[in-house]
Short mmCIF file of C-alpha atoms in Angstrom, two decimals:
data_model
loop_
_atom_site.label_atom_id
_atom_site.label_comp_id
_atom_site.label_asym_id
_atom_site.label_seq_id
_atom_site.Cartn_x
_atom_site.Cartn_y
_atom_site.Cartn_z
CA MET A 1 16.74 25.02 -10.34
CA MET A 2 14.10 27.36 -8.99
CA LEU A 3 11.72 26.11 -6.32
CA THR A 4 8.50 27.87 -5.37
CA LEU A 5 7.05 27.19 -1.92
CA ASP A 6 3.81 28.41 -0.46
CA SER A 7 4.23 30.76 2.48
CA GLU A 8 3.25 28.17 5.12
CA LYS A 9 5.86 25.66 3.97
CA LYS A 10 8.52 28.33 3.70
CA ALA A 11 7.74 29.59 7.21
CA ALA A 12 7.83 26.06 8.64
CA LEU A 13 11.14 25.26 6.95
CA SER A 14 12.60 28.59 8.04
CA ALA A 15 11.54 27.92 11.63
CA ILE A 16 13.19 24.49 11.52
CA ALA A 17 16.37 25.97 10.03
CA THR A 18 16.48 28.66 12.72
CA LEU A 19 15.82 26.16 15.49
CA MET A 20 18.59 23.88 14.21
CA ASP A 21 20.91 26.83 13.49
CA ARG A 22 21.23 25.71 9.87
CA ASP A 23 20.95 27.33 6.48
CA LEU A 24 17.47 27.14 4.92
CA SER A 25 18.82 25.56 1.72
CA ASP A 26 20.46 22.78 3.78
CA VAL A 27 17.15 22.01 5.49
CA VAL A 28 15.29 22.01 2.15
CA ASN A 29 17.92 19.75 0.55
CA GLU A 30 17.72 17.34 3.48
CA ALA A 31 13.92 17.29 3.29
CA ILE A 32 14.05 16.54 -0.44
CA SER A 33 16.68 13.83 0.11
CA ASN A 34 14.50 12.19 2.77
CA TYR A 35 11.46 12.38 0.49
CA LEU A 36 13.37 10.76 -2.38
CA GLU A 37 14.79 8.04 -0.14
CA ILE A 38 11.37 7.11 1.26
CA ASN A 39 9.70 7.07 -2.14
CA GLN A 40 12.54 5.13 -3.73
CA LYS A 41 12.10 2.45 -1.05
CA LEU A 42 8.34 2.38 -1.70
CA LEU A 43 8.93 2.09 -5.44
CA THR A 44 11.44 -0.72 -4.93
CA GLU A 45 9.07 -2.60 -2.60
CA SER A 46 6.13 -2.11 -4.97
CA THR A 47 8.18 -3.44 -7.87
CA LYS A 48 9.29 -6.47 -5.82
CA ASN A 49 5.70 -7.16 -4.72
CA LEU A 50 4.43 -6.88 -8.28
CA GLU A 51 7.08 -9.31 -9.51
CA LYS A 52 6.29 -11.64 -6.61
CA SER A 53 2.55 -11.56 -7.37
CA LYS A 54 3.20 -12.37 -11.03
CA ALA A 55 5.35 -15.33 -10.01
CA CYS A 56 2.98 -16.73 -7.38
CA ASP A 57 0.69 -19.64 -8.00
CA LEU A 58 -2.79 -18.47 -8.89
CA ILE A 59 -5.94 -20.45 -8.30
CA ASP A 60 -7.04 -22.28 -11.44
CA GLU A 61 -10.63 -22.00 -12.64
CA GLY A 62 -11.41 -25.59 -11.59
CA GLU A 63 -10.10 -25.05 -8.05
CA LYS A 64 -12.47 -22.20 -7.18
CA LYS A 65 -14.92 -24.37 -5.26
CA ARG A 66 -12.29 -26.39 -3.38
CA PRO A 67 -10.85 -25.33 -0.02
CA ILE A 68 -7.63 -23.34 -0.27
CA ASP A 69 -4.60 -24.36 1.78
CA LEU A 70 -3.94 -20.97 3.34
CA GLN A 71 -1.05 -22.24 5.43
CA SER A 72 0.90 -23.09 2.27
CA ARG A 73 0.34 -19.47 1.23
CA GLY A 74 1.76 -18.14 4.51
CA ILE A 75 -1.56 -17.41 6.23
CA ASN A 76 -1.98 -18.80 9.76
CA ARG A 77 -5.28 -19.57 11.56
CA GLN A 78 -5.46 -16.19 13.30
CA GLN A 79 -4.85 -14.32 10.05
CA ALA A 80 -7.43 -16.50 8.28
CA ALA A 81 -10.02 -15.76 10.99
CA ASN A 82 -9.29 -12.04 10.72
CA LEU A 83 -9.59 -12.18 6.94
CA CYS A 84 -12.85 -14.11 7.19
CA ALA A 85 -14.31 -11.52 9.57
CA ARG A 86 -13.26 -8.64 7.33
CA LEU A 87 -14.76 -10.29 4.23
CA GLN A 88 -18.06 -11.21 5.92
CA SER A 89 -19.93 -8.07 4.83
CA PHE A 90 -18.64 -8.55 1.28
CA THR A 91 -19.92 -12.14 1.33
CA GLU A 92 -23.34 -11.03 2.56
CA ASP A 93 -23.57 -8.39 -0.17
CA TRP A 94 -22.34 -10.76 -2.87
CA ASN A 95 -24.85 -13.46 -1.95
CA CYS A 96 -27.90 -11.20 -2.19
CA PRO A 97 -30.11 -11.90 -5.26
CA GLU A 98 -29.39 -8.51 -6.85
CA MET A 99 -25.75 -9.52 -7.34
CA ASP A 100 -26.59 -12.49 -9.58
CA VAL A 101 -26.15 -10.28 -12.65
CA TYR A 102 -22.41 -10.17 -11.93
CA ASP A 103 -22.12 -13.97 -11.98
CA ALA A 104 -23.06 -13.92 -15.66
CA LEU A 105 -20.16 -11.62 -16.59
#
């Protein structure tokens, strides 16, 4: 396999290899291995989270207006307060009259 690096990356990898007294190809292989390991973990976690979200209980249409038991969904009071504060600007925007057109969708 042929790999083309821009000059900055090649210089940085060469400097690391020199500093560590290692062959450049060893440093490049280790960097690629680390990249693959990290991204494989992210892919695995994303897949698990997607499966988990598909399996979770969703709010039915009729329950939209009722209070939601956040504690049963793993959200404590502090997290709920934080979430409420972060969603406040969204709520203000959503409740302005111009947004009524979206309710009809």
